[in-house]
Every structure is written in C-alpha cells, then in structure tokens.
Amino acid sequence: MTLAIDVHDLVKRYGKRTVVDRFSLAVERGRICGFLGPNGSGKTTTLRMICGLLTPDAGGGTCLGHDLVHDREAIKRLTGYMTQRFGLYEDLTIRENLEFVGRVYGLDRLKARVDQSLEQLGLTTRQSQLAGSLSGGWKQRLALAACVLHEPKLLLLDEPTAGVDPKARRAFWDEIHTYAAEGMTVLVSTHYMDEAERCHEIAYIAYGELMARGTAEDIIRQSGLFAYIATGPGADRLALKLRDEPGVTAAAAFGTTLHVCGPDRVDLKHAIEPFRSDPNLVWQEAEPTLEDIFIHLMGQARDNAPGAKA
Ligand SMILES: Nc1ncnc2c1ncn2[C@@H]1O[C@H](COP(=O)(O)OP(=O)(O)OP(=O)(O)O)[C@@H](O)[C@H]1O
Ligand SMILES: [Mg+2]
C-alpha cells in the first residue's frame, strides 16, 4: 500500500483552545477523500498542517513520503492547495493569473503550460478576460487549474465548490475524478452530501476530533443508527412533532416525505408508534443517510466536548 497522506496524532492549539486534537489520517495514492465536519471543526487547520503551511503543536507523519515537520519545502512543491476563499487576482486576466502562479513556482516551459491549461479549461478564447468577471463556477475551475499547474501529486481543496451551481459543481468533480484516475491524491473539504458521495472515502471531523472514517457504505454500516421513512399526506409535517422526542436524533422533511432516525431501534419505534396508526401514511424502515449520521455525530461530539473546547 502506498500512502500519499500518513499523519498521526496531529494537534493544533490556539491559546488554550485545542482546535485539532490527536488527528490521524491515512490516504492511499490515487484516492479522493472527502473531509467533512461542522463549521469551526478544524478542517482548514488540518489541511494547512498537511500541506506544510502550519506547524502542528504535536504529532507528525509523512506526506508523499516526506516528513511533515522537517521536509515542508518538498511537500509544498508536490502539493496543490486551493484555499477556502478565491485566491487569485480578480484584476488580472485569466492568463496573467496562471502565469503569475507559474512564476511563483519557478516553472519552466511557462507559456506552453499556461496554453495547455487554458486549452484544458476551455478558456483559450477568454484568456484576456479579467478573472474577477468570471462566474463563481468558472472562478473555481480557474483556481483548480492554477493549483495543478506545477503538476502536484496531492491536491488539498478547501470547500472548492461552496456557492457554485450544480452543473458547475458536477464539472468540477468530473475534473477531480480525472486527476485521481491519473494517480493524483485528493483531500477535499465540503459541506455537501452529494459531494461526499462522489468521494472514494470520507473522513468526518467534529470539534477537532476524527469521528468517522471509511467509504460511505462503511460509515453507514458502522453508524449503529436506525431510520424510518414515512410517505403520505402530512408526513412531512410530523418532522416538527418528532424532532424532540426521546430516541430521535433527527427528523426532517424531504419534500413530502418524512425521514426520522435514532441510535436505538426500540426507542425509535416507540417514538413513531403514535403516528403509525394513521391509515394515510406508509412507514418503512430505511438505511440512515450520511446526513443523518453526520448530524448524529455532531450531537455526540458536542456532548463530549470539554468546556475548554466549546
Ligand atoms: N489563527 C487562528 N487563531 C485563533 N483561532 C483560530 C485560528 N484559525 C482557526 N481558529 C479557530 O480554530 C477552529 C477551527 O477552525 P477551522 O477554520 O480549521 O475550521 P473549519 O472546519 O475549516 O471550519 P469551516 O467549515 O467554517 O471552514 C475555529 O474555532 C477557529 O475559530
Ligand atoms: Mg474551513
């Protein structure tokens, strides 16, 4: 097994707050690992430690075989990091942005590389347009092109498609898969469940701690959660009634369907019992979704969080 990322027990503290707490992660080469977790849970901090921009307070490991603490320059050369906010210059043209990034990396054959990148993006005819005038989806594709210009082996993408429309997100993900098929490893943070499902595997972090790891199927199988779906007139409106019942972790309406889940099958059945006699509703046991599981894990992490971290 060849690991692109192999880090263990990473810790990052800001003052007295531990924002990343003994975080370990191994990702094989060529895999796309989704990095999920609530706001402020330490995703950006972890990504920055993995690419050598932040020094961990404890822990270590390797990235593409290079030591995380002592070999940071080598790691930076082999890694493409796309920041959470648009990192290019809005008042430079598309071509100028790519050339600028290429010069920062001291790349040879700069013109040829930029030409090829523009061609691949389908932006050759628009290369003189200011980057700031691009739509959100195109900006993100340009940012991705900029971070692969130096042909990295590892891509760290921090919420690359936030606020981008579904068609552009799909194009972005198709590109990520193309890179992975060529052997690139990708660690990508996201809040979107459909994107989590497009990853080979998932790491879920809450308040600095890794809470779940594996393929979507692994995570669903290991969740220990139970779920029911109700369909029929008014099913969606039961969400409000069930949400705070004992044994219910989450109850949500999806269109006209109700989805309810909890960690104990007997308690969950007990909670829905009063509504099962409604002849208009059809109840079915179902698999919990990733979203159910993440909401459940988030609740658990809060319960366990020591005061210092809250
Ligand atoms: N330079 C800093 N100084 C102090 N606290 C910081 C610093 N950077 C991050 N933090 C805190 O560390 C915690 C983790 O932040 P981080 O940005 O890594 O979370 P995140 O998972 O990326 O969140 P989001 O989903 O909102 O992007 C947050 O509580 C944040 O306020
Ligand atoms: Mg972040």
CSV table of C-alpha atoms and ligand atoms in Angstrom, one decimal:
chain,number,residue,atom,x,y,z
A,1,MET,CA,0.0,0.0,0.0
A,2,THR,CA,1.4,3.4,-0.9
A,3,LEU,CA,0.1,6.2,1.3
A,4,ALA,CA,0.1,9.8,0.0
A,5,ILE,CA,-1.0,11.1,3.4
A,6,ASP,CA,0.1,9.3,6.6
A,7,VAL,CA,-0.3,11.7,9.5
A,8,HIS,CA,-0.9,10.8,13.1
A,9,ASP,CA,-1.9,12.5,16.4
A,10,LEU,CA,-1.8,16.0,14.9
A,11,VAL,CA,-2.6,18.7,17.5
A,12,LYS,CA,-3.1,22.4,16.9
A,13,ARG,CA,-3.8,24.8,19.7
A,14,TYR,CA,-4.7,28.4,19.6
A,15,GLY,CA,-4.1,29.8,23.1
A,16,LYS,CA,-5.8,27.4,25.5
A,17,ARG,CA,-8.1,26.0,22.8
A,18,THR,CA,-7.3,22.8,21.1
A,19,VAL,CA,-8.8,23.1,17.6
A,20,VAL,CA,-7.3,19.9,16.2
A,21,ASP,CA,-7.0,17.0,18.7
A,22,ARG,CA,-4.8,14.0,18.0
A,23,PHE,CA,-6.0,13.7,14.4
A,24,SER,CA,-4.7,10.8,12.4
A,25,LEU,CA,-5.4,10.1,8.7
A,26,ALA,CA,-4.0,7.7,6.1
A,27,VAL,CA,-5.0,8.1,2.4
A,28,GLU,CA,-3.7,5.9,-0.3
A,29,ARG,CA,-2.4,7.4,-3.6
A,30,GLY,CA,-5.0,8.0,-6.3
A,31,ARG,CA,-7.9,8.2,-3.8
A,32,ILE,CA,-10.4,11.1,-3.3
A,33,CYS,CA,-11.0,11.6,0.4
A,34,GLY,CA,-13.9,13.9,1.4
A,35,PHE,CA,-13.2,15.9,4.5
A,36,LEU,CA,-16.4,16.8,6.3
A,37,GLY,CA,-17.4,18.3,9.6
A,38,PRO,CA,-19.3,21.3,11.1
A,39,ASN,CA,-18.1,24.9,10.8
A,40,GLY,CA,-15.1,25.5,13.0
A,41,SER,CA,-14.3,21.8,13.4
A,42,GLY,CA,-10.7,22.1,12.2
A,43,LYS,CA,-10.8,21.2,8.6
A,44,THR,CA,-8.9,24.2,7.2
A,45,THR,CA,-6.4,24.0,10.1
A,46,THR,CA,-5.8,20.3,9.3
A,47,LEU,CA,-5.4,20.9,5.6
A,48,ARG,CA,-2.8,23.6,6.3
A,49,MET,CA,-0.9,21.3,8.6
A,50,ILE,CA,-0.9,18.6,6.0
A,51,CYS,CA,0.5,20.9,3.2
A,52,GLY,CA,3.2,22.3,5.5
A,53,LEU,CA,1.8,25.8,5.9
A,54,LEU,CA,1.1,25.4,9.6
A,55,THR,CA,3.3,23.6,12.1
A,56,PRO,CA,1.5,21.1,14.3
A,57,ASP,CA,2.0,21.5,18.1
A,58,ALA,CA,2.3,17.7,18.4
A,59,GLY,CA,2.1,14.7,16.2
A,60,GLY,CA,3.7,14.2,12.7
A,61,GLY,CA,3.9,11.8,9.8
A,62,THR,CA,4.6,11.9,6.2
A,63,CYS,CA,3.0,13.4,3.1
A,64,LEU,CA,4.1,11.8,-0.2
A,65,GLY,CA,6.9,10.2,1.8
A,66,HIS,CA,8.3,13.4,3.1
A,67,ASP,CA,8.4,14.3,6.8
A,68,LEU,CA,5.6,16.7,7.7
A,69,VAL,CA,7.7,18.8,10.1
A,70,HIS,CA,11.2,18.6,8.6
A,71,ASP,CA,10.5,18.3,4.9
A,72,ARG,CA,8.0,21.0,4.4
A,73,GLU,CA,9.5,22.6,1.3
A,74,ALA,CA,9.5,19.2,-0.5
A,75,ILE,CA,5.8,18.8,0.5
A,76,LYS,CA,4.9,22.2,-0.7
A,77,ARG,CA,6.4,21.6,-4.2
A,78,LEU,CA,4.4,18.4,-4.6
A,79,THR,CA,1.1,19.7,-3.3
A,80,GLY,CA,-1.6,21.9,-4.7
A,81,TYR,CA,-3.6,23.8,-2.1
A,82,MET,CA,-6.8,25.5,-3.0
A,83,THR,CA,-7.8,27.9,-0.3
A,84,GLN,CA,-11.3,28.3,1.0
A,85,ARG,CA,-11.6,31.8,-0.5
A,86,PHE,CA,-10.9,32.6,-4.1
A,87,GLY,CA,-7.1,33.0,-4.0
A,88,LEU,CA,-6.4,34.5,-7.4
A,89,TYR,CA,-6.2,38.1,-8.5
A,90,GLU,CA,-9.5,39.5,-9.7
A,91,ASP,CA,-7.9,42.4,-11.5
A,92,LEU,CA,-5.5,40.2,-13.5
A,93,THR,CA,-6.6,38.4,-16.6
A,94,ILE,CA,-7.1,34.6,-16.7
A,95,ARG,CA,-3.8,34.1,-18.4
A,96,GLU,CA,-2.0,36.6,-16.2
A,97,ASN,CA,-3.2,34.7,-13.1
A,98,LEU,CA,-1.9,31.4,-14.4
A,99,GLU,CA,1.4,32.9,-15.5
A,100,PHE,CA,1.8,34.6,-12.1
A,101,VAL,CA,1.3,31.2,-10.2
A,102,GLY,CA,3.7,29.6,-12.7
A,103,ARG,CA,6.4,32.2,-11.9
A,104,VAL,CA,5.9,31.8,-8.1
A,105,TYR,CA,6.7,28.0,-8.6
A,106,GLY,CA,9.6,28.9,-10.9
A,107,LEU,CA,8.1,26.6,-13.7
A,108,ASP,CA,9.9,26.0,-16.9
A,109,ARG,CA,8.0,26.0,-20.3
A,110,LEU,CA,5.6,28.5,-18.7
A,111,LYS,CA,3.9,29.6,-21.9
A,112,ALA,CA,3.3,26.0,-23.1
A,113,ARG,CA,2.0,25.0,-19.7
A,114,VAL,CA,-0.4,28.0,-19.5
A,115,ASP,CA,-1.5,27.4,-23.1
A,116,GLN,CA,-2.3,23.8,-22.3
A,117,SER,CA,-4.1,24.7,-19.1
A,118,LEU,CA,-6.2,27.2,-20.9
A,119,GLU,CA,-7.0,24.7,-23.5
A,120,GLN,CA,-8.0,22.1,-21.0
A,121,LEU,CA,-10.2,24.6,-19.2
A,122,GLY,CA,-11.8,25.7,-22.4
A,123,LEU,CA,-10.8,29.3,-21.7
A,124,THR,CA,-8.4,29.9,-24.5
A,125,THR,CA,-10.7,32.4,-26.2
A,126,ARG,CA,-11.4,34.2,-23.0
A,127,GLN,CA,-7.8,34.3,-21.7
A,128,SER,CA,-7.7,38.1,-21.7
A,129,GLN,CA,-10.8,38.5,-19.6
A,130,LEU,CA,-10.3,39.7,-16.0
A,131,ALA,CA,-10.6,36.8,-13.5
A,132,GLY,CA,-13.0,38.9,-11.5
A,133,SER,CA,-15.5,38.9,-14.3
A,134,LEU,CA,-15.9,35.1,-14.3
A,135,SER,CA,-18.9,33.4,-12.8
A,136,GLY,CA,-18.4,31.5,-9.5
A,137,GLY,CA,-18.1,28.2,-11.2
A,138,TRP,CA,-15.5,29.3,-13.7
A,139,LYS,CA,-13.5,31.1,-10.9
A,140,GLN,CA,-13.2,27.8,-9.1
A,141,ARG,CA,-12.2,25.9,-12.2
A,142,LEU,CA,-9.6,28.5,-12.9
A,143,ALA,CA,-8.4,28.3,-9.3
A,144,LEU,CA,-8.1,24.5,-9.7
A,145,ALA,CA,-6.2,24.9,-12.9
A,146,ALA,CA,-3.8,27.2,-11.1
A,147,CYS,CA,-3.2,24.8,-8.3
A,148,VAL,CA,-2.3,21.9,-10.7
A,149,LEU,CA,-0.1,24.0,-13.0
A,150,HIS,CA,3.0,22.7,-11.2
A,151,GLU,CA,1.8,19.1,-11.6
A,152,PRO,CA,1.4,18.2,-7.9
A,153,LYS,CA,0.9,14.7,-6.7
A,154,LEU,CA,-1.5,15.7,-4.0
A,155,LEU,CA,-4.4,18.1,-4.1
A,156,LEU,CA,-5.8,19.7,-1.0
A,157,LEU,CA,-9.0,21.5,-1.8
A,158,ASP,CA,-10.8,23.6,0.9
A,159,GLU,CA,-14.5,23.8,0.1
A,160,PRO,CA,-13.8,24.3,-3.6
A,161,THR,CA,-17.4,24.4,-4.7
A,162,ALA,CA,-19.1,26.5,-2.0
A,163,GLY,CA,-21.8,28.6,-3.6
A,164,VAL,CA,-21.3,27.1,-7.0
A,165,ASP,CA,-24.3,25.9,-9.1
A,166,PRO,CA,-25.0,22.2,-9.6
A,167,LYS,CA,-23.8,22.0,-13.2
A,168,ALA,CA,-20.5,23.7,-12.4
A,169,ARG,CA,-20.1,21.6,-9.3
A,170,ARG,CA,-20.5,18.5,-11.4
A,171,ALA,CA,-17.9,19.7,-14.0
A,172,PHE,CA,-15.6,20.5,-11.1
A,173,TRP,CA,-16.0,17.0,-9.7
A,174,ASP,CA,-15.6,15.3,-13.1
A,175,GLU,CA,-12.2,17.1,-13.2
A,176,ILE,CA,-11.2,15.9,-9.8
A,177,HIS,CA,-12.0,12.4,-10.8
A,178,THR,CA,-9.9,12.7,-14.0
A,179,TYR,CA,-7.0,13.8,-11.9
A,180,ALA,CA,-7.4,10.9,-9.4
A,181,ALA,CA,-7.6,8.5,-12.3
A,182,GLU,CA,-4.2,9.8,-13.4
A,183,GLY,CA,-2.8,9.0,-9.9
A,184,MET,CA,-3.3,12.3,-8.1
A,185,THR,CA,-4.5,12.0,-4.4
A,186,VAL,CA,-7.2,14.5,-3.4
A,187,LEU,CA,-8.3,15.5,0.1
A,188,VAL,CA,-11.3,17.8,-0.3
A,189,SER,CA,-13.4,19.5,2.3
A,190,THR,CA,-17.0,20.0,1.7
A,191,HIS,CA,-20.4,20.6,3.4
A,192,TYR,CA,-22.3,19.0,0.5
A,193,MET,CA,-23.6,15.4,1.0
A,194,ASP,CA,-23.8,14.7,-2.7
A,195,GLU,CA,-20.1,15.6,-3.0
A,196,ALA,CA,-19.3,13.3,0.0
A,197,GLU,CA,-20.9,10.5,-2.1
A,198,ARG,CA,-18.7,11.3,-5.0
A,199,CYS,CA,-15.6,10.6,-2.9
A,200,HIS,CA,-13.9,7.2,-2.7
A,201,GLU,CA,-13.8,7.6,1.1
A,202,ILE,CA,-14.7,10.1,3.8
A,203,ALA,CA,-13.2,11.5,7.0
A,204,TYR,CA,-15.6,13.2,9.3
A,205,ILE,CA,-14.1,15.6,11.9
A,206,ALA,CA,-16.1,17.4,14.7
A,207,TYR,CA,-14.6,19.9,17.1
A,208,GLY,CA,-11.1,18.8,16.3
A,209,GLU,CA,-11.6,15.0,16.6
A,210,LEU,CA,-11.9,12.4,13.8
A,211,MET,CA,-15.3,10.8,14.4
A,212,ALA,CA,-15.8,8.6,11.3
A,213,ARG,CA,-13.7,7.2,8.6
A,214,GLY,CA,-14.2,4.9,5.6
A,215,THR,CA,-16.3,4.6,2.5
A,216,ALA,CA,-19.8,6.0,2.6
A,217,GLU,CA,-21.0,2.3,2.9
A,218,ASP,CA,-18.6,1.6,5.8
A,219,ILE,CA,-19.8,4.7,7.6
A,220,ILE,CA,-23.4,3.9,7.1
A,221,ARG,CA,-22.8,0.2,8.2
A,222,GLN,CA,-20.9,1.2,11.3
A,223,SER,CA,-23.1,4.1,12.3
A,224,GLY,CA,-25.4,2.0,14.6
A,225,LEU,CA,-28.3,4.3,13.5
A,226,PHE,CA,-31.8,3.2,12.6
A,227,ALA,CA,-34.1,5.1,10.3
A,228,TYR,CA,-37.7,5.2,9.1
A,229,ILE,CA,-39.3,6.9,6.2
A,230,ALA,CA,-43.0,7.9,6.1
A,231,THR,CA,-44.8,8.9,3.0
A,232,GLY,CA,-48.4,10.1,2.5
A,233,PRO,CA,-50.4,13.3,3.1
A,234,GLY,CA,-49.0,15.3,6.0
A,235,ALA,CA,-45.9,13.0,6.6
A,236,ASP,CA,-43.6,15.9,6.2
A,237,ARG,CA,-45.3,17.9,8.9
A,238,LEU,CA,-44.5,15.2,11.5
A,239,ALA,CA,-40.9,16.3,11.5
A,240,LEU,CA,-41.6,19.1,14.0
A,241,LYS,CA,-43.5,16.8,16.3
A,242,LEU,CA,-40.9,14.1,16.3
A,243,ARG,CA,-37.7,16.1,16.4
A,244,ASP,CA,-37.6,16.5,20.1
A,245,GLU,CA,-39.0,13.1,21.1
A,246,PRO,CA,-36.7,10.8,23.1
A,247,GLY,CA,-34.8,8.3,20.9
A,248,VAL,CA,-35.0,10.6,17.8
A,249,THR,CA,-31.7,12.1,16.6
A,250,ALA,CA,-33.1,13.8,13.6
A,251,ALA,CA,-36.4,14.2,11.9
A,252,ALA,CA,-36.6,16.0,8.6
A,253,ALA,CA,-39.0,16.6,5.8
A,254,PHE,CA,-37.7,15.9,2.2
A,255,GLY,CA,-40.4,17.3,0.0
A,256,THR,CA,-43.5,15.4,1.2
A,257,THR,CA,-41.6,12.5,2.8
A,258,LEU,CA,-40.5,12.3,6.4
A,259,HIS,CA,-37.2,10.9,7.4
A,260,VAL,CA,-36.5,10.0,11.0
A,261,CYS,CA,-33.6,8.3,12.7
A,262,GLY,CA,-32.1,7.4,16.1
A,263,PRO,CA,-29.5,5.2,17.7
A,264,ASP,CA,-31.9,2.7,19.4
A,265,ARG,CA,-34.4,0.8,17.3
A,266,VAL,CA,-36.8,0.1,20.1
A,267,ASP,CA,-36.8,3.8,21.2
A,268,LEU,CA,-37.2,4.9,17.7
A,269,LYS,CA,-40.2,2.6,17.1
A,270,HIS,CA,-41.7,3.8,20.3
A,271,ALA,CA,-41.4,7.5,19.2
A,272,ILE,CA,-43.1,6.9,15.8
A,273,GLU,CA,-45.7,4.5,17.3
A,274,PRO,CA,-48.5,7.1,17.8
A,275,PHE,CA,-48.3,8.1,14.1
A,276,ARG,CA,-48.2,4.6,12.6
A,277,SER,CA,-52.0,4.1,13.0
A,278,ASP,CA,-52.6,6.9,10.5
A,279,PRO,CA,-54.0,5.0,7.5
A,280,ASN,CA,-52.8,7.7,5.1
A,281,LEU,CA,-49.2,7.1,6.0
A,282,VAL,CA,-46.9,4.3,4.8
A,283,TRP,CA,-43.9,3.7,7.1
A,284,GLN,CA,-40.8,1.8,6.0
A,285,GLU,CA,-37.6,1.0,7.7
A,286,ALA,CA,-34.7,2.6,5.8
A,287,GLU,CA,-30.9,2.9,5.8
A,288,PRO,CA,-29.7,6.0,7.6
A,289,THR,CA,-28.3,8.6,5.2
A,290,LEU,CA,-24.8,10.2,5.5
A,291,GLU,CA,-26.5,13.4,6.6
A,292,ASP,CA,-28.4,11.5,9.4
A,293,ILE,CA,-25.1,10.1,10.6
A,294,PHE,CA,-23.2,13.4,10.5
A,295,ILE,CA,-26.0,15.2,12.4
A,296,HIS,CA,-25.9,12.4,15.0
A,297,LEU,CA,-22.1,12.6,15.3
A,298,MET,CA,-22.2,16.3,15.6
A,299,GLY,CA,-24.6,16.0,18.6
A,300,GLN,CA,-22.3,13.4,20.2
A,301,ALA,CA,-19.2,15.5,19.7
A,302,ARG,CA,-20.9,18.4,21.4
A,303,ASP,CA,-21.9,16.2,24.3
A,304,ASN,CA,-18.4,15.0,24.8
A,305,ALA,CA,-16.7,18.3,24.2
A,306,PRO,CA,-14.8,19.5,27.3
A,307,GLY,CA,-15.6,23.1,28.3
A,308,ALA,CA,-12.2,24.4,27.1
A,309,LYS,CA,-13.1,23.4,23.6
A,310,ALA,CA,-16.6,24.8,23.4
B,1,LIG,N1,-5.3,31.8,13.5
B,1,LIG,C1,-6.3,31.4,14.4
B,1,LIG,N2,-6.3,31.9,15.7
B,1,LIG,C2,-7.2,31.5,16.6
B,1,LIG,N3,-8.2,30.6,16.3
B,1,LIG,C3,-8.2,30.1,15.1
B,1,LIG,C4,-7.3,30.4,14.1
B,1,LIG,N4,-7.6,29.8,12.9
B,1,LIG,C5,-8.6,29.0,13.2
B,1,LIG,N5,-9.0,29.2,14.5
B,1,LIG,C6,-10.2,28.5,15.2
B,1,LIG,O1,-9.9,27.1,15.1
B,1,LIG,C7,-11.2,26.4,14.9
B,1,LIG,C8,-11.1,25.6,13.7
B,1,LIG,O2,-11.1,26.4,12.5
B,1,LIG,P1,-11.0,25.9,11.0
B,1,LIG,O3,-11.0,27.1,10.2
B,1,LIG,O4,-9.9,24.9,10.9
B,1,LIG,O5,-12.4,25.1,10.9
B,1,LIG,P2,-13.2,24.6,9.6
B,1,LIG,O6,-13.6,23.2,9.9
B,1,LIG,O7,-12.3,24.8,8.4
B,1,LIG,O8,-14.5,25.5,9.6
B,1,LIG,P3,-15.4,25.9,8.3
B,1,LIG,O9,-16.2,24.7,7.9
B,1,LIG,O10,-16.2,27.0,8.8
B,1,LIG,O11,-14.5,26.4,7.2
B,1,LIG,C9,-12.2,27.5,14.8
B,1,LIG,O12,-12.9,27.6,16.1
B,1,LIG,C10,-11.5,28.8,14.5
B,1,LIG,O13,-12.1,29.9,15.1
B,2,MG,MG,-12.6,25.9,6.7
